[in-house]
Amino acid sequence: MSLRILLVDDEPAIKISFRQLTDWAKTPYALCQTASNGEEALAYIRTHPVDIIITDLKMSVMNGIDLIRALKREHWDIPTMVLSNYSDFELVREALTAGAVDYMLKANISADLLLEHLDKIAINIQDRQRDREEALQQKQQLELQNRKILLNELRDFFLDETITQEELSEETNSSLLFSRPGIILTLFFHEDIKREKLKRVAPNLQTLLMETFSLTTAPVSLMTHHNEILYCVTNSEISECDAPKKAKTFIRQIATYFGVYPILCCSDPIVGLTECRRAYHKCIHARRMTFYDADCSILFTRDIHFIDRISSDEIPSIIDSILYSMGSGRQGEVSRWVHKALTDWAALPLDPLLLCMNCAHLFEGVALSTDVRNLHSQVQDYQQRLLHASNLNELEATLCEGLLLLQKDNRNEFKNYKREVQVVMRYVNMHYKEHITLDQIADAAGLNRSYLCRLFKKEYGESVFNYLNTIRMEKAAEMLRNDPNLYIQEVAAAVGIGEPFYFTRRFKEYFGVSPRDFVMRLEGAANVGVAGYAEDFCPVLSGK
């Protein structure tokens, strides 16, 4: 492409001679226009691209020096060469001071000399263009790097609620997007999509989002997890009445283009970074609704209200009913109790995390009320499966399956005691890992603490706390049988005793030997006798 030259001179002869000076078509330059003074030149430059200006110094209306100053004032970065006579030395010096890059004497103008001067200017233009491109590239790289830092900082802020807004950088805090009302959208993929794939398609997803919701401003986009993207969208660009319809279109288009149906969660309008983070976590919370309805793909946080607690006597009551049904041999009735409980909790709806914990707690209560010594590993496996169930149907099926296993081997070790004592025994078996008090046990049984103590000792033959100690010591012994390398403080903490020295004393009172000797006898080991370390801080078998 030829460099475009604008000639500014009020002498027609100069204009004609310049046009005829050389065959411009054979040079890398083009004489695109002529002007008679500085004002005409400025008017042309404002509407047409110009690469080089050649101007006379002495002209009416606006001379060459005033033109150079005007170009500088209006920020036109166009190299200017001045034409002068022998007597114009002071004007030439003034022009060079004002910003001209070169000059030529009119009397010496020839094709070769003119092209020589133009070539020098062209090299200068190329150097400046290269410098500008390098500077632009460095600026873009810096902006990209700063944006990555900003997005990483935002991602950490959204995922870690302990980070305060004051701890963020000034650039993050001053983001205009978060100072205007907006909404949070989260896009979550069920499938085990790889992080690299989601990163690769993320720009296409954002384009699809902007087109579907007719957004004019690109939202802040954060890849919060390997299968999740968070969008912060200016609220003014999404009308509340159109949001559900456009959300459905967005999900359908993703399914069409990428072959998967994600879950889209949409928050209420919010303002500010802290509110954005709170809205994001509400989206995560709302997404748990898919536990009850696996087919839902669009959720609005304003519509999701989970219950996070149930009556304290609800689970013990269900355990009693299940145990009664199991004792009667009515397998179908056990399943009906499970189905009723889960249906009632789902109707609330109960928070799915709490629901899974309740089912694990329920299963544990039933298991502890039976002789499960031969099913210890299966019981633990079912508890983990219940805690990590992915939907309501899976949870119900797992719980029924586990209870059926217990029913087949049902030997209720509590059945010879009164109902109130059975409740106490189950409570102790379920909470022995905690610091429990007599008042707590009495409340669980619904009895006066004095009456409870008398009744329990009459039925069981020992006090409630002796029974609690028995459970703890037996559990501790079971742990040591399974793993003789455990530390004493680990075993003590696992059975609800915070002080290792006290645990060791109670263990020896119960079994007649210390935990170390207990393990050594189990292993048939010789007297190891490693001294110099306190028993409560070192592995049991080594005596440390």
Coordinates of C-alpha atoms in Angstrom, one line a residue:
M1 CA 0.0 0.0 0.0
S2 CA 1.3 3.4 -1.0
L3 CA 2.0 6.1 1.6
R4 CA -0.4 9.0 1.0
I5 CA 1.1 12.4 0.6
L6 CA -0.7 15.7 1.1
L7 CA 1.0 18.7 -0.5
V8 CA 0.2 22.1 1.0
D9 CA 1.3 25.1 -1.1
D10 CA -0.4 28.2 -2.4
E11 CA 1.7 28.3 -5.6
P12 CA -0.1 26.5 -8.5
A13 CA 3.2 26.0 -10.3
I14 CA 4.6 24.0 -7.3
K15 CA 1.5 21.8 -7.2
I16 CA 1.9 21.1 -11.0
S17 CA 5.6 20.5 -10.8
F18 CA 5.1 18.0 -7.9
R19 CA 2.6 16.0 -9.9
Q20 CA 4.9 15.9 -12.9
L21 CA 8.1 15.4 -10.9
T22 CA 8.0 11.6 -11.1
D23 CA 5.8 8.7 -12.1
W24 CA 4.2 8.3 -8.7
A25 CA 2.6 5.0 -9.7
K26 CA 6.1 3.5 -9.8
T27 CA 7.0 4.7 -6.3
P28 CA 5.7 3.5 -2.9
Y29 CA 4.0 6.9 -2.6
A30 CA 0.9 8.6 -3.8
L31 CA 0.2 12.3 -4.1
C32 CA -3.4 12.0 -2.8
Q33 CA -4.4 15.7 -2.6
T34 CA -3.1 19.3 -2.6
A35 CA -4.2 22.2 -0.4
S36 CA -3.5 26.0 -0.7
N37 CA -3.1 26.7 3.1
G38 CA -3.1 25.2 6.5
E39 CA -6.8 25.4 7.1
E40 CA -7.6 23.5 3.9
A41 CA -5.0 20.9 4.9
L42 CA -6.6 20.5 8.3
A43 CA -10.1 20.1 6.8
Y44 CA -8.9 17.4 4.5
I45 CA -6.9 15.5 7.2
R46 CA -10.0 15.4 9.4
T47 CA -11.9 13.4 6.9
H48 CA -9.2 11.5 4.9
P49 CA -6.2 9.4 5.9
V50 CA -2.8 11.0 5.3
D51 CA 0.6 9.5 5.9
I52 CA 3.0 12.3 5.0
I53 CA 2.6 16.1 4.8
I54 CA 4.8 18.3 2.6
T55 CA 4.1 22.0 3.3
D56 CA 5.3 25.4 2.3
L57 CA 6.2 27.7 5.1
K58 CA 4.8 31.0 3.8
M59 CA 1.1 30.9 3.0
S60 CA -1.9 33.1 3.5
V61 CA -4.7 32.2 6.0
M62 CA -2.6 29.6 7.8
N63 CA 1.2 29.2 7.2
G64 CA 3.2 26.0 7.5
I65 CA 4.4 26.6 11.1
D66 CA 0.9 27.3 12.3
L67 CA -0.2 24.1 10.5
I68 CA 2.5 22.1 12.3
R69 CA 1.4 23.5 15.6
A70 CA -2.3 22.8 14.8
L71 CA -1.5 19.2 14.0
K72 CA 0.3 18.8 17.3
R73 CA -2.6 20.5 19.1
E74 CA -5.1 18.2 17.6
H75 CA -2.9 15.1 18.2
W76 CA -2.3 14.3 14.5
D77 CA 0.8 12.1 14.5
I78 CA 1.7 12.8 10.8
P79 CA 5.3 13.4 9.8
T80 CA 5.7 16.8 8.1
M81 CA 8.4 18.0 5.8
V82 CA 8.7 21.8 5.0
L83 CA 9.7 23.5 1.7
S84 CA 11.7 26.7 2.0
N85 CA 13.8 29.2 0.1
Y86 CA 17.4 30.1 0.9
S87 CA 16.2 33.2 2.9
D88 CA 13.9 31.2 5.1
F89 CA 16.5 29.7 7.5
E90 CA 15.0 31.1 10.7
L91 CA 11.5 29.9 9.6
V92 CA 13.0 26.4 8.9
R93 CA 14.5 26.3 12.4
E94 CA 11.2 27.4 13.9
A95 CA 9.4 24.7 11.9
L96 CA 11.8 22.0 13.1
T97 CA 11.4 23.2 16.6
A98 CA 7.6 23.1 16.3
G99 CA 7.8 19.4 15.1
A100 CA 8.7 19.1 11.4
V101 CA 10.8 16.1 10.7
D102 CA 12.7 17.4 7.6
Y103 CA 13.0 20.2 5.1
M104 CA 13.9 20.8 1.4
L105 CA 15.0 23.8 -0.5
K106 CA 12.6 24.5 -3.4
A107 CA 15.5 25.4 -5.6
N108 CA 17.0 22.0 -5.2
I109 CA 13.9 19.8 -5.6
S110 CA 14.5 16.8 -8.0
A111 CA 12.8 13.5 -8.2
D112 CA 15.8 11.6 -6.8
L113 CA 16.3 14.0 -3.9
L114 CA 12.6 14.1 -3.1
L115 CA 12.3 10.3 -3.0
E116 CA 15.5 10.1 -0.9
H117 CA 13.8 12.4 1.7
L118 CA 10.6 10.5 1.5
D119 CA 12.4 7.2 2.0
K120 CA 13.9 8.5 5.2
I121 CA 10.5 9.6 6.4
A122 CA 9.0 6.2 5.4
I123 CA 11.7 4.3 7.4
N124 CA 10.8 6.5 10.4
I125 CA 7.1 5.8 9.9
Q126 CA 7.8 2.1 9.8
D127 CA 10.0 2.3 13.0
R128 CA 7.3 4.2 14.7
Q129 CA 4.6 1.8 13.6
R130 CA 6.6 -1.1 14.8
D131 CA 7.2 0.6 18.1
R132 CA 3.5 1.3 18.4
E133 CA 2.6 -2.3 17.6
E134 CA 5.1 -3.6 20.1
A135 CA 3.8 -1.2 22.7
L136 CA 0.3 -2.2 21.9
Q137 CA 1.2 -5.9 22.2
Q138 CA 2.9 -5.3 25.5
K139 CA -0.1 -3.4 26.7
Q140 CA -2.4 -6.2 25.6
Q141 CA -0.3 -8.8 27.3
L142 CA -0.2 -6.8 30.5
E143 CA -3.9 -6.3 30.3
L144 CA -4.4 -10.0 29.8
Q145 CA -2.1 -10.8 32.7
N146 CA -3.8 -8.3 34.9
R147 CA -7.2 -9.7 33.9
K148 CA -6.0 -13.3 34.8
I149 CA -4.8 -12.0 38.2
L150 CA -8.1 -10.2 38.7
L151 CA -10.2 -13.3 37.7
N152 CA -8.1 -15.5 40.0
E153 CA -8.6 -13.1 42.8
L154 CA -12.3 -13.0 42.2
R155 CA -12.5 -16.8 41.9
D156 CA -10.7 -17.2 45.3
F157 CA -13.1 -14.5 46.8
F158 CA -16.2 -16.4 45.6
L159 CA -15.0 -19.8 46.7
D160 CA -13.5 -18.8 50.1
E161 CA -16.0 -17.0 52.3
T162 CA -13.2 -16.1 54.8
I163 CA -11.7 -13.6 52.4
T164 CA -13.0 -10.1 53.1
Q165 CA -13.7 -7.5 50.5
E166 CA -11.1 -5.3 52.1
E167 CA -8.4 -7.9 51.4
L168 CA -9.1 -7.6 47.6
S169 CA -7.0 -5.4 45.4
E170 CA -8.2 -1.9 44.6
E171 CA -8.7 -2.9 40.9
T172 CA -11.1 -5.7 41.9
N173 CA -13.0 -3.6 44.4
S174 CA -13.4 -0.7 42.0
S175 CA -14.9 -2.9 39.2
L176 CA -17.8 -0.9 37.8
L177 CA -19.7 -4.1 37.1
F178 CA -20.2 -4.9 40.7
S179 CA -21.3 -1.3 41.6
R180 CA -24.4 -1.7 39.4
P181 CA -27.3 -4.0 40.1
G182 CA -26.7 -7.5 38.6
I183 CA -27.5 -11.1 38.9
I184 CA -25.4 -14.3 39.3
L185 CA -25.8 -17.1 36.8
T186 CA -24.1 -20.5 37.4
L187 CA -23.8 -23.1 34.8
F188 CA -23.2 -26.6 36.1
F189 CA -22.6 -29.7 34.0
H190 CA -23.8 -33.1 35.4
E191 CA -21.4 -35.1 33.3
D192 CA -17.8 -35.7 34.3
I193 CA -16.7 -33.0 31.8
K194 CA -12.9 -32.4 31.7
R195 CA -11.6 -29.0 32.8
E196 CA -9.7 -28.6 29.5
K197 CA -12.8 -29.2 27.5
L198 CA -14.9 -26.7 29.5
K199 CA -12.1 -24.1 29.2
R200 CA -12.1 -24.7 25.4
V201 CA -15.8 -24.2 24.9
A202 CA -16.2 -21.4 27.6
P203 CA -15.8 -18.6 25.0
N204 CA -18.5 -20.1 22.9
L205 CA -20.8 -20.5 25.9
Q206 CA -20.4 -16.9 26.7
T207 CA -21.1 -15.8 23.2
L208 CA -24.2 -18.0 23.3
L209 CA -25.3 -16.4 26.6
M210 CA -24.8 -12.9 25.2
E211 CA -26.8 -13.7 22.1
T212 CA -29.6 -15.5 23.9
F213 CA -30.1 -12.8 26.6
S214 CA -29.3 -9.9 24.1
L215 CA -26.5 -8.7 26.3
T216 CA -24.5 -5.7 25.1
T217 CA -21.9 -5.9 27.9
A218 CA -19.8 -9.0 28.3
P219 CA -20.4 -10.6 31.7
V220 CA -17.6 -11.4 34.2
S221 CA -17.0 -15.1 33.7
L222 CA -15.3 -17.3 36.2
M223 CA -14.6 -21.0 35.9
T224 CA -15.2 -21.8 39.6
H225 CA -14.8 -25.6 39.3
H226 CA -13.9 -28.1 36.5
N227 CA -17.6 -28.5 35.6
E228 CA -19.0 -25.1 36.7
I229 CA -18.9 -21.5 35.3
L230 CA -20.2 -18.4 37.1
Y231 CA -21.4 -15.3 35.2
C232 CA -22.0 -11.9 36.7
V233 CA -24.5 -10.1 34.4
T234 CA -25.7 -6.5 34.6
N235 CA -29.3 -6.7 35.8
S236 CA -30.6 -4.0 33.5
E237 CA -29.9 -6.2 30.5
I238 CA -32.2 -9.0 31.7
S239 CA -35.8 -8.3 32.3
E240 CA -37.4 -10.5 35.0
C241 CA -40.3 -11.5 32.8
D242 CA -38.0 -12.7 30.0
A243 CA -35.5 -14.5 32.1
P244 CA -37.3 -17.9 32.4
K245 CA -38.0 -18.0 28.7
K246 CA -34.5 -17.0 27.6
A247 CA -33.0 -19.4 30.2
K248 CA -34.9 -22.3 28.6
T249 CA -33.7 -21.2 25.1
F250 CA -30.1 -21.0 26.4
I251 CA -30.2 -24.5 27.9
R252 CA -31.7 -26.0 24.7
Q253 CA -29.0 -24.4 22.6
I254 CA -26.2 -25.7 24.8
A255 CA -27.8 -29.2 24.5
T256 CA -28.0 -28.8 20.7
Y257 CA -24.4 -27.6 20.3
F258 CA -22.6 -29.6 23.0
G259 CA -24.9 -32.6 23.6
V260 CA -25.3 -32.1 27.3
Y261 CA -28.0 -30.6 29.6
P262 CA -26.4 -28.4 32.3
I263 CA -28.1 -26.9 35.3
L264 CA -28.6 -23.1 35.2
C265 CA -29.1 -21.3 38.5
C266 CA -30.2 -17.7 38.6
S267 CA -30.0 -15.4 41.6
D268 CA -32.1 -12.4 42.6
P269 CA -30.8 -8.9 41.8
I270 CA -27.8 -7.9 43.9
V271 CA -25.3 -5.1 44.2
G272 CA -21.7 -5.3 45.3
L273 CA -19.0 -8.0 45.5
T274 CA -20.1 -9.4 48.9
E275 CA -23.7 -9.7 47.7
C276 CA -22.5 -11.4 44.5
R277 CA -20.6 -14.0 46.6
R278 CA -23.7 -14.6 48.8
A279 CA -25.8 -14.9 45.6
Y280 CA -23.4 -17.5 44.2
H281 CA -23.6 -19.6 47.3
K282 CA -27.4 -19.4 47.2
C283 CA -27.1 -20.8 43.6
I284 CA -25.0 -23.7 44.8
H285 CA -27.5 -24.3 47.6
A286 CA -30.5 -24.2 45.2
R287 CA -28.8 -26.7 42.9
R288 CA -29.4 -29.3 45.6
M289 CA -33.0 -29.4 44.5
T290 CA -31.8 -31.7 41.7
F291 CA -31.5 -34.3 44.4
Y292 CA -35.3 -34.5 44.5
D293 CA -35.9 -33.7 40.8
A294 CA -33.1 -34.9 38.5
D295 CA -34.8 -33.5 35.4
C296 CA -34.9 -29.9 36.5
S297 CA -32.3 -27.8 34.6
I298 CA -33.3 -24.2 35.5
L299 CA -33.5 -23.0 39.1
F300 CA -34.2 -19.6 40.5
T301 CA -32.9 -19.1 44.1
R302 CA -36.0 -17.2 45.1
D303 CA -38.0 -20.3 44.6
I304 CA -35.8 -22.7 46.7
H305 CA -36.3 -22.7 50.5
F306 CA -34.9 -25.8 52.2
I307 CA -35.7 -26.8 55.8
D308 CA -32.6 -27.3 57.8
R309 CA -33.9 -29.0 60.9
I310 CA -36.5 -31.5 62.1
S311 CA -38.0 -32.4 65.5
S312 CA -35.5 -34.0 67.8
D313 CA -37.7 -37.0 68.5
E314 CA -38.6 -37.7 64.9
I315 CA -35.6 -40.0 64.1
P316 CA -35.9 -42.0 67.4
S317 CA -39.6 -42.5 66.7
I318 CA -38.9 -43.8 63.2
I319 CA -36.2 -46.1 64.6
D320 CA -38.6 -47.6 67.1
S321 CA -41.2 -48.2 64.4
I322 CA -38.7 -49.8 62.1
L323 CA -37.3 -52.0 64.9
Y324 CA -40.8 -53.1 65.8
S325 CA -41.5 -54.0 62.2
M326 CA -38.2 -55.8 61.9
G327 CA -39.0 -57.7 65.1
S328 CA -42.3 -58.7 63.7
G329 CA -40.7 -60.0 60.5
R330 CA -42.7 -57.6 58.3
Q331 CA -40.2 -56.7 55.6
G332 CA -42.8 -54.7 53.5
E333 CA -43.7 -52.6 56.5
V334 CA -40.0 -51.6 57.0
S335 CA -39.9 -50.3 53.4
R336 CA -43.2 -48.5 53.9
W337 CA -41.8 -46.7 57.0
V338 CA -38.7 -45.7 55.0
H339 CA -40.8 -44.5 52.0
K340 CA -43.1 -42.5 54.3
A341 CA -40.2 -40.8 56.2
L342 CA -38.4 -39.8 53.0
T343 CA -41.6 -38.6 51.3
D344 CA -42.4 -36.4 54.3
W345 CA -38.9 -35.0 54.4
A346 CA -38.9 -34.4 50.6
A347 CA -42.2 -32.5 50.9
L348 CA -40.7 -30.0 53.3
P349 CA -38.2 -30.0 51.4
L350 CA -35.4 -30.9 53.8
D351 CA -31.9 -29.9 52.8
P352 CA -30.6 -32.9 50.9
L353 CA -27.3 -32.9 52.9
L354 CA -29.3 -33.1 56.1
L355 CA -31.6 -35.7 54.6
C356 CA -28.7 -38.0 53.9
M357 CA -27.2 -37.4 57.3
N358 CA -30.6 -38.3 58.9
C359 CA -30.8 -41.5 56.9
A360 CA -27.3 -42.5 58.0
H361 CA -28.2 -41.6 61.5
L362 CA -31.4 -43.6 61.3
F363 CA -29.5 -46.6 59.8
E364 CA -26.9 -46.3 62.6
G365 CA -29.6 -46.3 65.2
V366 CA -31.2 -49.5 63.9
A367 CA -27.8 -51.1 63.5
L368 CA -26.7 -50.3 67.0
S369 CA -29.9 -51.8 68.3
T370 CA -29.0 -55.1 66.8
D371 CA -26.0 -57.4 67.1
V372 CA -24.0 -56.3 64.0
R373 CA -20.6 -57.6 65.0
N374 CA -20.6 -59.9 61.9
L375 CA -21.7 -57.0 59.7
H376 CA -19.4 -54.3 60.9
S377 CA -17.8 -53.6 57.5
Q378 CA -21.2 -53.7 55.6
V379 CA -22.7 -51.3 58.1
Q380 CA -19.9 -48.8 57.5
D381 CA -20.2 -49.2 53.8
Y382 CA -24.0 -48.5 53.9
Q383 CA -23.4 -45.4 56.0
Q384 CA -21.0 -44.0 53.5
R385 CA -23.4 -44.9 50.6
L386 CA -26.2 -43.1 52.4
L387 CA -24.1 -40.0 53.1
H388 CA -23.1 -39.8 49.4
A389 CA -26.3 -40.7 47.7
S390 CA -26.8 -38.6 44.6
N391 CA -30.6 -38.6 44.5
L392 CA -33.7 -39.5 46.5
N393 CA -34.4 -42.8 44.7
E394 CA -30.8 -44.0 45.3
L395 CA -31.1 -42.9 49.0
E396 CA -34.3 -44.8 49.6
A397 CA -33.1 -47.9 47.8
T398 CA -29.8 -48.0 49.7
L399 CA -31.5 -47.5 53.1
C400 CA -34.1 -50.2 52.4
E401 CA -31.3 -52.6 51.2
G402 CA -29.3 -51.9 54.3
L403 CA -32.2 -52.4 56.7
L404 CA -33.1 -55.6 54.9
L405 CA -29.5 -56.8 55.6
L406 CA -30.0 -56.0 59.3
Q407 CA -33.4 -57.6 59.4
K408 CA -32.0 -60.9 58.0
D409 CA -29.5 -61.0 60.9
N410 CA -31.8 -59.4 63.5
R411 CA -30.8 -60.2 67.0
N412 CA -32.0 -57.2 69.0
E413 CA -29.7 -56.9 72.0
F414 CA -31.9 -54.3 73.6
K415 CA -35.2 -56.3 73.3
N416 CA -35.1 -57.7 76.9
Y417 CA -35.2 -54.2 78.4
K418 CA -38.0 -51.7 78.8
R419 CA -38.7 -49.3 76.0
E420 CA -37.3 -46.3 77.9
V421 CA -34.0 -48.2 78.6
Q422 CA -33.8 -49.2 74.9
V423 CA -34.0 -45.5 74.0
V424 CA -31.1 -44.8 76.4
M425 CA -29.0 -47.6 75.1
R426 CA -29.5 -46.5 71.5
Y427 CA -28.7 -42.9 72.4
V428 CA -25.5 -43.9 74.1
N429 CA -24.5 -46.1 71.3
M430 CA -25.1 -43.3 68.8
H431 CA -23.4 -40.5 70.7
Y432 CA -20.6 -42.2 72.6
K433 CA -18.1 -40.3 70.5
E434 CA -19.4 -37.0 71.9
H435 CA -19.2 -35.4 75.4
I436 CA -22.7 -36.4 76.6
T437 CA -24.3 -35.5 79.9
L438 CA -26.9 -37.2 82.0
D439 CA -29.3 -34.4 81.2
Q440 CA -28.9 -35.0 77.5
I441 CA -29.6 -38.7 77.9
A442 CA -32.6 -38.0 80.1
D443 CA -34.0 -35.5 77.5
A444 CA -33.5 -38.1 74.8
A445 CA -35.5 -40.7 76.8
G446 CA -38.1 -38.2 78.0
L447 CA -37.5 -39.1 81.6
N448 CA -36.6 -37.4 84.8
R449 CA -32.8 -37.9 85.4
S450 CA -33.3 -39.4 88.9
Y451 CA -36.0 -41.8 87.7
L452 CA -33.8 -42.6 84.7
C453 CA -30.8 -43.6 86.9
R454 CA -33.0 -45.8 89.1
L455 CA -34.8 -47.5 86.1
F456 CA -31.6 -48.1 84.1
K457 CA -29.7 -49.6 87.1
K458 CA -32.7 -51.8 87.9
E459 CA -33.0 -53.1 84.3
Y460 CA -29.3 -53.2 83.3
G461 CA -27.7 -53.8 86.7
E462 CA -25.2 -50.9 86.4
S463 CA -25.4 -47.2 86.1
V464 CA -25.8 -45.3 82.8
F465 CA -22.2 -44.0 83.0
N466 CA -20.9 -47.5 83.5
Y467 CA -22.8 -48.6 80.4
L468 CA -21.3 -45.6 78.5
N469 CA -17.9 -46.6 79.7
T470 CA -18.5 -50.2 78.6
I471 CA -19.5 -49.0 75.1
R472 CA -16.4 -46.7 74.8
M473 CA -13.9 -49.3 76.0
E474 CA -15.4 -52.0 73.7
K475 CA -15.2 -49.6 70.8
A476 CA -11.7 -48.6 71.7
A477 CA -10.6 -52.3 71.8
E478 CA -12.2 -52.8 68.4
M479 CA -10.2 -50.0 67.0
L480 CA -7.0 -51.4 68.4
R481 CA -7.7 -54.8 67.0
N482 CA -8.2 -53.3 63.5
D483 CA -5.2 -51.0 63.6
P484 CA -2.6 -51.6 66.4
N485 CA -0.5 -48.6 65.1
L486 CA -3.0 -46.0 66.2
Y487 CA -2.0 -43.3 68.6
I488 CA -3.6 -43.4 72.0
Q489 CA -4.9 -39.8 71.7
E490 CA -6.5 -40.8 68.4
V491 CA -8.4 -43.8 70.0
A492 CA -9.3 -41.7 73.1
A493 CA -10.7 -38.9 70.9
A494 CA -12.6 -41.3 68.7
V495 CA -14.6 -42.7 71.7
G496 CA -15.3 -39.3 73.2
I497 CA -12.6 -39.0 75.8
G498 CA -10.5 -35.9 75.4
E499 CA -7.7 -36.7 78.0
P500 CA -5.4 -39.6 76.9
F501 CA -4.1 -40.3 80.4
Y502 CA -7.6 -40.6 81.7
F503 CA -8.5 -42.9 78.8
T504 CA -5.5 -45.2 79.5
R505 CA -6.5 -45.4 83.2
R506 CA -10.1 -46.3 82.3
F507 CA -9.0 -48.8 79.7
K508 CA -6.7 -50.6 82.2
E509 CA -9.5 -50.7 84.8
Y510 CA -11.8 -52.3 82.3
F511 CA -9.5 -54.8 80.6
G512 CA -6.9 -55.2 83.3
V513 CA -4.1 -54.1 81.0
S514 CA -2.9 -50.9 79.4
P515 CA -3.7 -50.3 75.7
R516 CA -0.1 -51.1 74.8
D517 CA -0.1 -54.4 76.6
F518 CA -3.6 -55.2 75.1
V519 CA -2.2 -54.8 71.6
M520 CA 1.0 -56.7 72.4
R521 CA -1.0 -59.7 73.7
L522 CA -3.2 -59.6 70.6
E523 CA -0.1 -59.6 68.4
G524 CA 1.7 -62.2 70.5
A525 CA 4.6 -59.8 70.6
A526 CA 7.5 -59.9 72.9
N527 CA 8.1 -57.3 75.5
V528 CA 9.1 -54.3 73.3
G529 CA 10.0 -52.0 76.2
V530 CA 10.7 -48.8 74.2
A531 CA 11.0 -46.1 76.9
G532 CA 11.4 -42.4 77.0
Y533 CA 8.1 -41.4 75.4
A534 CA 4.7 -40.7 76.9
E535 CA 2.1 -43.3 76.1
D536 CA -0.5 -40.7 75.1
F537 CA 1.4 -39.2 72.2
C538 CA 2.9 -42.2 70.4
P539 CA 1.8 -45.4 68.6
V540 CA 0.2 -48.0 71.0
L541 CA 2.2 -51.1 69.9
S542 CA 5.6 -49.4 70.1
G543 CA 4.8 -48.1 73.6
K544 CA 5.6 -44.6 72.5

